[in-house]
Amino acid sequence: RPRALARPCPYPACPAPQAPGAARRPPARLSAEQDAVLGAVLSGKSVFFTGCAGTGKSYLLKRIVGSLPPQSTYATASTGVAACHVGGTTLHAFAGIGSGKAPLGQCIQLAERPGVRQHWLACQHLIIDEISMVDGKFFDKLEAVARAVRKRDEPFGGIQLIICGDFLQLPPVCKANEETKFCFQAKSWRKCIQINMELTEVRRQTDKTFISLLSAVRLGRCTEEVARLLMQTATNRAERDGILATRLCTHKDDVELTNERRLQQLSGEVHTFEALDSDPVLVKLIDAQCPVGSRVELKLGAQVMLAKNLDVSQGLVNGARGVVVGFESEQKGLPKVRFLCGVTQVIKVERWVFKGPSGVYLSRQQLPLKLAWAISIHKSQGMSLDCVEISLSRVFENGQAYVALSRARSLAGLRVLDFDPKVVRADPSVLQFYRQLRSHQLLTR
C-alpha cells in the first residue's frame, strides 16, 4: 500500500527544516575565475558566463543567487530540472507569456495580468541557467515585453541579467521544419550583455587524458586518438559492488520503458512512496520542476540515483549511484541504499521548494531517489554520474554526444557502445560565436 511520507508543511515558502543542532557547513571557496564572475555580478553589470561541462557553473550560480537580495532576484532556467537545481522556476513560468509565439502585443497583454506584472516590476536581477536551450526568438520577445511592462527603454527594461550556460551543449528544442536560433543570435543579445566571462578549470574530472578528450568532443573534433579511447571503453566493467552503470538515452520513452521493465524483472514486493505536494491540483507543474516524481516505486535490488545533495563530504551528492539493499521494518518502511561511495544509509524524505506561476511557492516532500537503470541525456544535463553506459547510435543533435560523455567523472566509469565518429559534432555558428568573442577579447577569464 502506498505510504504517506510526512505531514505537509502549512507554509510552502518556509525553508526546509534542519535537524536540531545541525551546523551549517561553510561554503566551499570559489576559484579565482568564479570569484571574478561573482564580482562582476555584484558590480551590477549584466553578465553572460560560460564554460565547458564540469567547471562549476551550477555551483557558482547558487552562490550568486545567495548573494543577491531575494525580494528582487528571480532565478530561472530553460528546463524544470535545471530550475530546481538553482531553486527557481522555468523561464517560461516567470515570463507568463506562454510559448512566446503570439504577436508582441498579445504577449505584452499576457504579461500585464495581475501577478505576472507584479513580478516583472519587482524583478531587478534575472538569472537564466542553461541558456543554450532557450530559443533566440523567445529571448527577443522577452526583452521587448520587459521594456513595455516596466515602461523603461533600457535593455530588458533595466533588469540586470545573469546568464549562464554553454552553447556547445544542448540546443533549443524546435520542430523539425524550424531553424534553430540561439540566444546569441537574438537581435537584443549584444545590447543586453555587458560582460562575457569563461570558466576554464574543470572540477568534475581529474584525469587529464579524459579532460582533453572531452575538450575535443565539445568542439566537434574526433581525432583518431579520441575515437580509439572511446572505442576502448566498450569493454569497461562500469559495475561495482552490485551497482550497475546508468544507461544514458537520447529519447525519454526509452528511459521509462527500461526502468519499468527492469523493476518488474526483480522478484519481491514493490514498495510505493507517494509524495505530499503543497497543492495537489498543480501536480503537473510540480512534476515539471521537481527531480523526483509524485510516486516512487522501489524493490530490493533496485538501481537508484540520489536526486539531491545530502552530504557532500561523504559523497552523497545529486547523481550518486546506489542499490536498494533493504527496507526499514517500521511503519514508513524507508529504503536502505548502498552507494558506490561506500556509504550505506536509510534514505529519508526531503523537501523541494520552488516558485510556481505568479511567484506562488510550491513544495513537494518525497524520497530523493529515482530509478537509475536509465536516464535521458536532457535530464542528465548539469549532473555528475559515477558509472555511465552510453549508446550513441541514436544521437540526433549537435552537442548531445558531448553532454552524454561529460556526465562521467572518469574514463574508467564510462562504457560507450556502438561508437560512430559522425555523432561527434558541434554547431558551426556556435564555434564562430566563441571565436569572435575571443578574437575581440570580449571573453574574460
mmCIF file of C-alpha atoms in Angstrom, residues 53-413:
data_model
loop_
_atom_site.group_PDB
_atom_site.id
_atom_site.type_symbol
_atom_site.label_atom_id
_atom_site.label_comp_id
_atom_site.label_asym_id
_atom_site.label_seq_id
_atom_site.Cartn_x
_atom_site.Cartn_y
_atom_site.Cartn_z
ATOM 1 C CA ALA A 53 30.846 20.854 -18.603
ATOM 2 C CA GLY A 54 32.128 20.329 -15.057
ATOM 3 C CA THR A 55 33.593 23.808 -14.469
ATOM 4 C CA GLY A 56 31.248 24.568 -11.558
ATOM 5 C CA LYS A 57 28.728 26.796 -13.358
ATOM 6 C CA SER A 58 25.730 25.478 -11.385
ATOM 7 C CA TYR A 59 27.571 25.751 -8.061
ATOM 8 C CA LEU A 60 28.600 29.333 -8.822
ATOM 9 C CA LEU A 61 25.043 30.198 -9.838
ATOM 10 C CA LYS A 62 23.761 29.025 -6.438
ATOM 11 C CA ARG A 63 26.342 31.257 -4.740
ATOM 12 C CA ILE A 64 25.235 34.190 -6.908
ATOM 13 C CA VAL A 65 21.562 33.568 -6.005
ATOM 14 C CA GLY A 66 22.531 33.605 -2.308
ATOM 15 C CA SER A 67 24.467 36.882 -2.717
ATOM 16 C CA LEU A 68 21.654 38.943 -4.268
ATOM 17 C CA PRO A 69 18.597 40.430 -2.490
ATOM 18 C CA PRO A 70 15.887 37.708 -2.508
ATOM 19 C CA GLN A 71 12.904 40.058 -2.916
ATOM 20 C CA SER A 72 14.150 41.391 -6.277
ATOM 21 C CA THR A 73 16.045 38.327 -7.591
ATOM 22 C CA TYR A 74 14.340 35.745 -9.798
ATOM 23 C CA ALA A 75 16.227 32.513 -10.553
ATOM 24 C CA THR A 76 15.075 30.777 -13.739
ATOM 25 C CA ALA A 77 16.296 28.139 -16.186
ATOM 26 C CA SER A 78 15.317 26.761 -19.582
ATOM 27 C CA THR A 79 14.106 23.444 -18.097
ATOM 28 C CA GLY A 80 12.314 22.399 -14.910
ATOM 29 C CA VAL A 81 15.165 20.154 -13.747
ATOM 30 C CA ALA A 82 17.759 22.922 -14.195
ATOM 31 C CA ALA A 83 15.414 25.404 -12.462
ATOM 32 C CA CYS A 84 15.163 23.075 -9.481
ATOM 33 C CA HIS A 85 18.991 22.977 -9.230
ATOM 34 C CA VAL A 86 19.055 26.772 -8.722
ATOM 35 C CA GLY A 87 15.920 26.860 -6.535
ATOM 36 C CA GLY A 88 13.881 28.758 -9.091
ATOM 37 C CA THR A 89 11.285 28.353 -11.817
ATOM 38 C CA THR A 90 11.349 27.871 -15.577
ATOM 39 C CA LEU A 91 11.914 30.989 -17.663
ATOM 40 C CA HIS A 92 8.538 30.397 -19.364
ATOM 41 C CA ALA A 93 6.739 30.254 -15.981
ATOM 42 C CA PHE A 94 8.420 33.516 -14.868
ATOM 43 C CA ALA A 95 7.635 35.316 -18.143
ATOM 44 C CA GLY A 96 3.931 34.434 -18.138
ATOM 45 C CA ILE A 97 3.622 34.772 -21.933
ATOM 46 C CA GLY A 98 3.127 31.101 -22.794
ATOM 47 C CA SER A 99 5.308 29.862 -25.656
ATOM 48 C CA GLY A 100 6.018 33.471 -26.711
ATOM 49 C CA LYS A 101 4.920 32.691 -30.291
ATOM 50 C CA ALA A 102 1.906 35.037 -30.130
ATOM 51 C CA PRO A 103 2.291 38.575 -31.586
ATOM 52 C CA LEU A 104 4.166 41.021 -29.341
ATOM 53 C CA GLY A 105 1.026 42.993 -28.413
ATOM 54 C CA GLN A 106 -0.682 39.822 -27.188
ATOM 55 C CA CYS A 107 2.441 38.787 -25.210
ATOM 56 C CA ILE A 108 2.501 42.202 -23.510
ATOM 57 C CA GLN A 109 -1.196 41.801 -22.571
ATOM 58 C CA LEU A 110 -0.430 38.393 -21.024
ATOM 59 C CA ALA A 111 2.484 39.882 -19.044
ATOM 60 C CA GLU A 112 0.257 42.751 -17.828
ATOM 61 C CA ARG A 113 -2.045 40.336 -15.954
ATOM 62 C CA PRO A 114 -2.141 40.744 -12.153
ATOM 63 C CA GLY A 115 0.528 38.617 -10.505
ATOM 64 C CA VAL A 116 2.627 38.318 -13.671
ATOM 65 C CA ARG A 117 3.035 42.109 -13.959
ATOM 66 C CA GLN A 118 3.830 42.267 -10.254
ATOM 67 C CA HIS A 119 6.968 40.138 -10.535
ATOM 68 C CA TRP A 120 8.084 41.775 -13.804
ATOM 69 C CA LEU A 121 8.074 45.063 -11.857
ATOM 70 C CA ALA A 122 9.666 43.592 -8.716
ATOM 71 C CA CYS A 123 12.491 41.903 -10.648
ATOM 72 C CA GLN A 124 15.826 43.743 -10.553
ATOM 73 C CA HIS A 125 18.086 40.704 -11.115
ATOM 74 C CA LEU A 126 17.046 37.928 -13.530
ATOM 75 C CA ILE A 127 19.091 34.726 -13.529
ATOM 76 C CA ILE A 128 18.786 32.361 -16.520
ATOM 77 C CA ASP A 129 20.549 28.981 -16.388
ATOM 78 C CA GLU A 130 21.102 26.518 -19.278
ATOM 79 C CA ILE A 131 20.786 29.370 -21.789
ATOM 80 C CA SER A 132 21.781 27.088 -24.697
ATOM 81 C CA MET A 133 18.238 25.621 -24.686
ATOM 82 C CA VAL A 134 16.439 28.998 -24.760
ATOM 83 C CA ASP A 135 15.238 30.000 -28.230
ATOM 84 C CA GLY A 136 16.661 33.287 -29.576
ATOM 85 C CA LYS A 137 13.247 34.469 -30.827
ATOM 86 C CA PHE A 138 11.809 33.906 -27.331
ATOM 87 C CA PHE A 139 14.682 35.953 -25.820
ATOM 88 C CA ASP A 140 13.912 38.885 -28.166
ATOM 89 C CA LYS A 141 10.211 38.673 -27.269
ATOM 90 C CA LEU A 142 11.048 38.710 -23.530
ATOM 91 C CA GLU A 143 13.319 41.730 -23.937
ATOM 92 C CA ALA A 144 10.564 43.722 -25.681
ATOM 93 C CA VAL A 145 7.956 42.611 -23.102
ATOM 94 C CA ALA A 146 10.257 43.678 -20.232
ATOM 95 C CA ARG A 147 10.622 47.204 -21.674
ATOM 96 C CA ALA A 148 6.864 47.534 -22.318
ATOM 97 C CA VAL A 149 5.665 46.237 -18.924
ATOM 98 C CA ARG A 150 8.281 48.154 -16.930
ATOM 99 C CA LYS A 151 7.855 51.277 -19.124
ATOM 100 C CA ARG A 152 11.640 51.726 -19.347
ATOM 101 C CA ASP A 153 13.708 51.950 -22.532
ATOM 102 C CA GLU A 154 16.947 50.419 -21.234
ATOM 103 C CA PRO A 155 17.778 46.903 -22.481
ATOM 104 C CA PHE A 156 15.477 44.353 -20.791
ATOM 105 C CA GLY A 157 13.660 47.228 -19.076
ATOM 106 C CA GLY A 158 16.651 47.927 -16.817
ATOM 107 C CA ILE A 159 16.765 44.399 -15.307
ATOM 108 C CA GLN A 160 20.261 43.071 -14.573
ATOM 109 C CA LEU A 161 20.741 39.759 -16.407
ATOM 110 C CA ILE A 162 22.933 36.954 -15.052
ATOM 111 C CA ILE A 163 23.024 34.346 -17.813
ATOM 112 C CA CYS A 164 24.820 31.015 -17.603
ATOM 113 C CA GLY A 165 25.337 28.064 -19.918
ATOM 114 C CA ASP A 166 27.381 26.505 -22.675
ATOM 115 C CA PHE A 167 26.115 26.942 -26.231
ATOM 116 C CA LEU A 168 28.132 23.863 -27.250
ATOM 117 C CA GLN A 169 25.810 21.691 -25.155
ATOM 118 C CA LEU A 170 22.107 21.033 -25.905
ATOM 119 C CA PRO A 171 20.470 23.436 -28.398
ATOM 120 C CA PRO A 172 16.934 24.903 -28.191
ATOM 121 C CA VAL A 173 14.169 22.354 -28.778
ATOM 122 C CA CYS A 174 12.388 23.202 -32.027
ATOM 123 C CA LYS A 175 10.194 21.471 -34.588
ATOM 124 C CA ALA A 176 11.787 19.604 -37.491
ATOM 125 C CA ASN A 177 10.945 22.324 -40.047
ATOM 126 C CA GLU A 178 12.074 25.229 -37.843
ATOM 127 C CA GLU A 179 15.540 26.778 -37.934
ATOM 128 C CA THR A 180 17.420 26.744 -34.610
ATOM 129 C CA LYS A 181 18.113 30.254 -33.349
ATOM 130 C CA PHE A 182 20.415 30.543 -30.346
ATOM 131 C CA CYS A 183 20.132 33.402 -27.859
ATOM 132 C CA PHE A 184 23.418 34.924 -29.007
ATOM 133 C CA GLN A 185 21.746 35.273 -32.447
ATOM 134 C CA ALA A 186 18.877 37.292 -30.927
ATOM 135 C CA LYS A 187 18.783 40.929 -32.089
ATOM 136 C CA SER A 188 18.779 42.188 -28.489
ATOM 137 C CA TRP A 189 21.557 39.909 -27.127
ATOM 138 C CA ARG A 190 24.565 42.219 -27.615
ATOM 139 C CA LYS A 191 22.922 45.291 -26.103
ATOM 140 C CA CYS A 192 21.719 43.245 -23.104
ATOM 141 C CA ILE A 193 25.065 41.623 -22.181
ATOM 142 C CA GLN A 194 27.794 43.910 -20.835
ATOM 143 C CA ILE A 195 30.396 41.309 -19.834
ATOM 144 C CA ASN A 196 31.177 37.830 -21.220
ATOM 145 C CA MET A 197 33.201 35.553 -18.927
ATOM 146 C CA GLU A 198 34.516 31.998 -19.130
ATOM 147 C CA LEU A 199 35.255 29.341 -16.504
ATOM 148 C CA THR A 200 38.084 27.070 -17.702
ATOM 149 C CA GLU A 201 39.061 25.000 -14.637
ATOM 150 C CA VAL A 202 37.403 21.557 -14.893
ATOM 151 C CA ARG A 203 36.340 20.244 -11.473
ATOM 152 C CA ARG A 204 34.184 17.211 -12.322
ATOM 153 C CA GLN A 205 37.007 15.194 -13.935
ATOM 154 C CA THR A 206 40.622 14.995 -12.754
ATOM 155 C CA ASP A 207 42.105 12.702 -15.444
ATOM 156 C CA LYS A 208 43.940 14.977 -17.914
ATOM 157 C CA THR A 209 43.508 12.484 -20.785
ATOM 158 C CA PHE A 210 39.737 12.433 -20.277
ATOM 159 C CA ILE A 211 39.573 16.239 -19.928
ATOM 160 C CA SER A 212 41.420 16.760 -23.247
ATOM 161 C CA LEU A 213 39.217 14.118 -24.929
ATOM 162 C CA LEU A 214 36.065 15.924 -23.760
ATOM 163 C CA SER A 215 37.506 19.259 -24.874
ATOM 164 C CA ALA A 216 37.975 17.873 -28.408
ATOM 165 C CA VAL A 217 34.467 16.334 -28.491
ATOM 166 C CA ARG A 218 32.948 19.635 -27.302
ATOM 167 C CA LEU A 219 34.448 21.367 -30.346
ATOM 168 C CA GLY A 220 33.202 18.617 -32.667
ATOM 169 C CA ARG A 221 36.663 17.144 -33.234
ATOM 170 C CA CYS A 222 37.028 13.364 -33.338
ATOM 171 C CA THR A 223 40.703 12.572 -33.811
ATOM 172 C CA GLU A 224 41.995 9.003 -34.161
ATOM 173 C CA GLU A 225 43.111 9.140 -30.518
ATOM 174 C CA VAL A 226 39.639 10.292 -29.333
ATOM 175 C CA ALA A 227 37.955 7.509 -31.339
ATOM 176 C CA ARG A 228 40.441 4.898 -30.030
ATOM 177 C CA LEU A 229 39.920 5.898 -26.374
ATOM 178 C CA LEU A 230 36.129 5.910 -26.690
ATOM 179 C CA MET A 231 36.035 2.561 -28.503
ATOM 180 C CA GLN A 232 38.264 1.059 -25.776
ATOM 181 C CA THR A 233 35.640 1.898 -23.127
ATOM 182 C CA ALA A 234 33.232 -0.666 -24.683
ATOM 183 C CA THR A 235 34.964 -3.371 -22.634
ATOM 184 C CA ASN A 236 34.984 -1.392 -19.360
ATOM 185 C CA ARG A 237 33.298 -3.051 -16.403
ATOM 186 C CA ALA A 238 31.435 0.011 -15.181
ATOM 187 C CA GLU A 239 29.677 -2.035 -12.432
ATOM 188 C CA ARG A 240 30.936 -2.309 -8.874
ATOM 189 C CA ASP A 241 29.513 -3.868 -5.722
ATOM 190 C CA GLY A 242 26.139 -4.704 -7.308
ATOM 191 C CA ILE A 243 25.722 -1.177 -8.680
ATOM 192 C CA LEU A 244 25.181 -1.212 -12.453
ATOM 193 C CA ALA A 245 26.063 1.516 -14.928
ATOM 194 C CA THR A 246 23.281 4.024 -15.677
ATOM 195 C CA ARG A 247 22.363 3.993 -19.349
ATOM 196 C CA LEU A 248 22.060 7.457 -20.902
ATOM 197 C CA CYS A 249 19.364 7.522 -23.595
ATOM 198 C CA THR A 250 18.657 10.080 -26.303
ATOM 199 C CA HIS A 251 14.875 9.504 -26.101
ATOM 200 C CA LYS A 252 12.689 9.838 -22.970
ATOM 201 C CA ASP A 253 10.454 6.886 -23.963
ATOM 202 C CA ASP A 254 13.457 4.527 -23.861
ATOM 203 C CA VAL A 255 14.207 5.654 -20.295
ATOM 204 C CA GLU A 256 10.717 4.952 -18.938
ATOM 205 C CA LEU A 257 10.490 1.565 -20.690
ATOM 206 C CA THR A 258 13.929 0.475 -19.459
ATOM 207 C CA ASN A 259 13.313 1.464 -15.816
ATOM 208 C CA GLU A 260 9.812 -0.048 -15.686
ATOM 209 C CA ARG A 261 10.936 -3.304 -17.316
ATOM 210 C CA ARG A 262 13.992 -3.753 -15.096
ATOM 211 C CA LEU A 263 11.978 -3.055 -11.920
ATOM 212 C CA GLN A 264 9.356 -5.639 -12.977
ATOM 213 C CA GLN A 265 12.101 -8.227 -13.563
ATOM 214 C CA LEU A 266 13.159 -8.060 -9.899
ATOM 215 C CA SER A 267 11.424 -10.511 -7.593
ATOM 216 C CA GLY A 268 9.949 -9.335 -4.312
ATOM 217 C CA GLU A 269 7.424 -6.792 -3.094
ATOM 218 C CA VAL A 270 7.049 -3.334 -4.622
ATOM 219 C CA HIS A 271 7.367 -0.555 -2.018
ATOM 220 C CA THR A 272 5.453 2.532 -3.158
ATOM 221 C CA PHE A 273 6.032 6.020 -1.748
ATOM 222 C CA GLU A 274 3.564 8.805 -2.563
ATOM 223 C CA ALA A 275 4.705 12.437 -2.424
ATOM 224 C CA LEU A 276 2.992 15.130 -0.382
ATOM 225 C CA ASP A 277 2.554 18.250 -2.509
ATOM 226 C CA SER A 278 1.648 21.709 -1.223
ATOM 227 C CA ASP A 279 -1.038 21.914 -3.932
ATOM 228 C CA PRO A 280 -2.120 18.531 -5.380
ATOM 229 C CA VAL A 281 -4.116 20.358 -8.093
ATOM 230 C CA LEU A 282 -0.808 21.629 -9.545
ATOM 231 C CA VAL A 283 0.823 18.186 -9.624
ATOM 232 C CA LYS A 284 1.775 18.520 -13.325
ATOM 233 C CA LEU A 285 3.520 21.824 -12.680
ATOM 234 C CA ILE A 286 5.369 20.340 -9.699
ATOM 235 C CA ASP A 287 6.296 17.264 -11.775
ATOM 236 C CA ALA A 288 7.864 19.541 -14.415
ATOM 237 C CA GLN A 289 10.147 21.219 -11.878
ATOM 238 C CA CYS A 290 10.875 18.574 -9.266
ATOM 239 C CA PRO A 291 13.607 15.994 -9.966
ATOM 240 C CA VAL A 292 11.545 13.226 -8.315
ATOM 241 C CA GLY A 293 8.085 12.019 -9.257
ATOM 242 C CA SER A 294 4.859 12.059 -7.277
ATOM 243 C CA ARG A 295 5.226 8.281 -6.909
ATOM 244 C CA VAL A 296 8.475 6.385 -6.268
ATOM 245 C CA GLU A 297 8.342 2.594 -6.646
ATOM 246 C CA LEU A 298 11.222 0.513 -5.309
ATOM 247 C CA LYS A 299 12.163 -3.142 -4.761
ATOM 248 C CA LEU A 300 15.075 -4.892 -3.123
ATOM 249 C CA GLY A 301 17.918 -4.700 -5.671
ATOM 250 C CA ALA A 302 16.537 -1.608 -7.470
ATOM 251 C CA GLN A 303 19.206 0.554 -9.089
ATOM 252 C CA VAL A 304 18.738 4.114 -7.809
ATOM 253 C CA MET A 305 20.243 7.574 -8.027
ATOM 254 C CA LEU A 306 20.218 10.378 -5.463
ATOM 255 C CA ALA A 307 18.271 13.413 -6.669
ATOM 256 C CA LYS A 308 19.612 15.853 -4.069
ATOM 257 C CA ASN A 309 22.838 16.676 -2.217
ATOM 258 C CA LEU A 310 22.520 15.041 1.218
ATOM 259 C CA ASP A 311 26.118 15.046 2.480
ATOM 260 C CA VAL A 312 28.763 16.274 0.046
ATOM 261 C CA SER A 313 31.643 15.299 2.383
ATOM 262 C CA GLN A 314 30.538 11.621 2.255
ATOM 263 C CA GLY A 315 29.863 11.630 -1.489
ATOM 264 C CA LEU A 316 26.057 11.625 -1.079
ATOM 265 C CA VAL A 317 25.517 14.126 -3.885
ATOM 266 C CA ASN A 318 22.961 14.684 -6.642
ATOM 267 C CA GLY A 319 23.602 11.890 -9.167
ATOM 268 C CA ALA A 320 25.312 9.497 -6.690
ATOM 269 C CA ARG A 321 24.553 5.885 -7.655
ATOM 270 C CA GLY A 322 23.397 3.102 -5.358
ATOM 271 C CA VAL A 323 21.339 -0.053 -4.955
ATOM 272 C CA VAL A 324 18.440 -0.717 -2.549
ATOM 273 C CA VAL A 325 19.649 -3.313 -0.001
ATOM 274 C CA GLY A 326 16.687 -3.301 2.395
ATOM 275 C CA PHE A 327 13.678 -1.519 3.888
ATOM 276 C CA GLU A 328 13.075 -0.485 7.487
ATOM 277 C CA SER A 329 10.573 -2.742 9.251
ATOM 278 C CA GLU A 330 8.686 0.095 10.945
ATOM 279 C CA GLN A 331 5.606 1.841 9.504
ATOM 280 C CA LYS A 332 7.278 4.120 6.939
ATOM 281 C CA GLY A 333 9.409 1.265 5.549
ATOM 282 C CA LEU A 334 12.103 3.663 4.350
ATOM 283 C CA PRO A 335 14.668 2.223 1.906
ATOM 284 C CA LYS A 336 18.255 1.429 2.857
ATOM 285 C CA VAL A 337 20.663 2.181 -0.006
ATOM 286 C CA ARG A 338 24.288 1.116 -0.505
ATOM 287 C CA PHE A 339 26.079 3.782 -2.526
ATOM 288 C CA LEU A 340 29.103 3.463 -4.802
ATOM 289 C CA CYS A 341 30.993 5.852 -2.498
ATOM 290 C CA GLY A 342 30.895 3.108 0.187
ATOM 291 C CA VAL A 343 28.181 4.584 2.415
ATOM 292 C CA THR A 344 25.037 2.580 3.296
ATOM 293 C CA GLN A 345 22.227 4.799 4.552
ATOM 294 C CA VAL A 346 18.479 4.833 5.233
ATOM 295 C CA ILE A 347 17.061 7.476 2.894
ATOM 296 C CA LYS A 348 14.561 9.827 4.494
ATOM 297 C CA VAL A 349 12.036 12.190 2.972
ATOM 298 C CA GLU A 350 13.369 15.504 1.628
ATOM 299 C CA ARG A 351 11.567 18.671 0.634
ATOM 300 C CA TRP A 352 11.853 20.762 -2.532
ATOM 301 C CA VAL A 353 10.512 24.308 -2.686
ATOM 302 C CA PHE A 354 10.243 26.279 -5.928
ATOM 303 C CA LYS A 355 8.350 29.200 -7.384
ATOM 304 C CA GLY A 356 5.308 28.496 -9.492
ATOM 305 C CA PRO A 357 3.278 30.911 -11.650
ATOM 306 C CA SER A 358 2.739 34.410 -10.283
ATOM 307 C CA GLY A 359 5.509 33.886 -7.709
ATOM 308 C CA VAL A 360 3.475 31.379 -5.645
ATOM 309 C CA TYR A 361 5.694 28.886 -3.791
ATOM 310 C CA LEU A 362 5.111 25.182 -4.356
ATOM 311 C CA SER A 363 6.660 22.285 -2.488
ATOM 312 C CA ARG A 364 6.997 18.523 -2.699
ATOM 313 C CA GLN A 365 8.017 16.087 0.034
ATOM 314 C CA GLN A 366 9.342 12.821 -1.358
ATOM 315 C CA LEU A 367 12.265 10.389 -1.172
ATOM 316 C CA PRO A 368 15.242 11.927 -3.020
ATOM 317 C CA LEU A 369 15.591 8.785 -5.166
ATOM 318 C CA LYS A 370 14.827 7.830 -8.734
ATOM 319 C CA LEU A 371 15.296 4.618 -10.670
ATOM 320 C CA ALA A 372 18.671 4.635 -12.410
ATOM 321 C CA TRP A 373 18.906 1.800 -14.898
ATOM 322 C CA ALA A 374 18.430 4.611 -17.442
ATOM 323 C CA ILE A 375 18.172 8.404 -17.594
ATOM 324 C CA SER A 376 17.726 10.778 -20.566
ATOM 325 C CA ILE A 377 20.606 12.934 -21.799
ATOM 326 C CA HIS A 378 18.372 16.027 -21.400
ATOM 327 C CA LYS A 379 17.622 15.177 -17.745
ATOM 328 C CA SER A 380 21.319 14.477 -17.079
ATOM 329 C CA GLN A 381 22.472 17.985 -18.060
ATOM 330 C CA GLY A 382 24.275 19.517 -15.087
ATOM 331 C CA MET A 383 24.760 16.146 -13.321
ATOM 332 C CA SER A 384 27.905 14.155 -12.491
ATOM 333 C CA LEU A 385 27.449 10.374 -12.684
ATOM 334 C CA ASP A 386 29.617 7.648 -11.156
ATOM 335 C CA CYS A 387 29.166 4.910 -13.767
ATOM 336 C CA VAL A 388 27.655 5.505 -17.185
ATOM 337 C CA GLU A 389 26.794 3.419 -20.241
ATOM 338 C CA ILE A 390 26.046 5.313 -23.449
ATOM 339 C CA SER A 391 24.657 4.164 -26.769
ATOM 340 C CA LEU A 392 25.470 6.943 -29.207
ATOM 341 C CA SER A 393 23.872 5.415 -32.315
ATOM 342 C CA ARG A 394 20.640 7.460 -31.911
ATOM 343 C CA VAL A 395 22.279 10.834 -31.210
ATOM 344 C CA PHE A 396 20.337 13.387 -33.249
ATOM 345 C CA GLU A 397 21.503 16.835 -32.054
ATOM 346 C CA ASN A 398 24.713 18.832 -32.067
ATOM 347 C CA GLY A 399 26.321 18.742 -28.620
ATOM 348 C CA GLN A 400 24.333 15.691 -27.498
ATOM 349 C CA ALA A 401 27.284 13.271 -27.567
ATOM 350 C CA TYR A 402 29.384 15.797 -25.613
ATOM 351 C CA VAL A 403 26.713 16.261 -22.909
ATOM 352 C CA ALA A 404 26.377 12.480 -22.530
ATOM 353 C CA LEU A 405 30.127 11.776 -22.332
ATOM 354 C CA SER A 406 30.844 14.666 -19.960
ATOM 355 C CA ARG A 407 28.423 13.322 -17.324
ATOM 356 C CA ALA A 408 31.033 10.665 -16.436
ATOM 357 C CA ARG A 409 33.596 11.504 -13.769
ATOM 358 C CA SER A 410 36.279 9.286 -15.364
ATOM 359 C CA LEU A 411 37.078 7.148 -18.416
ATOM 360 C CA ALA A 412 37.065 4.079 -16.129
ATOM 361 C CA GLY A 413 33.444 4.799 -15.136
#
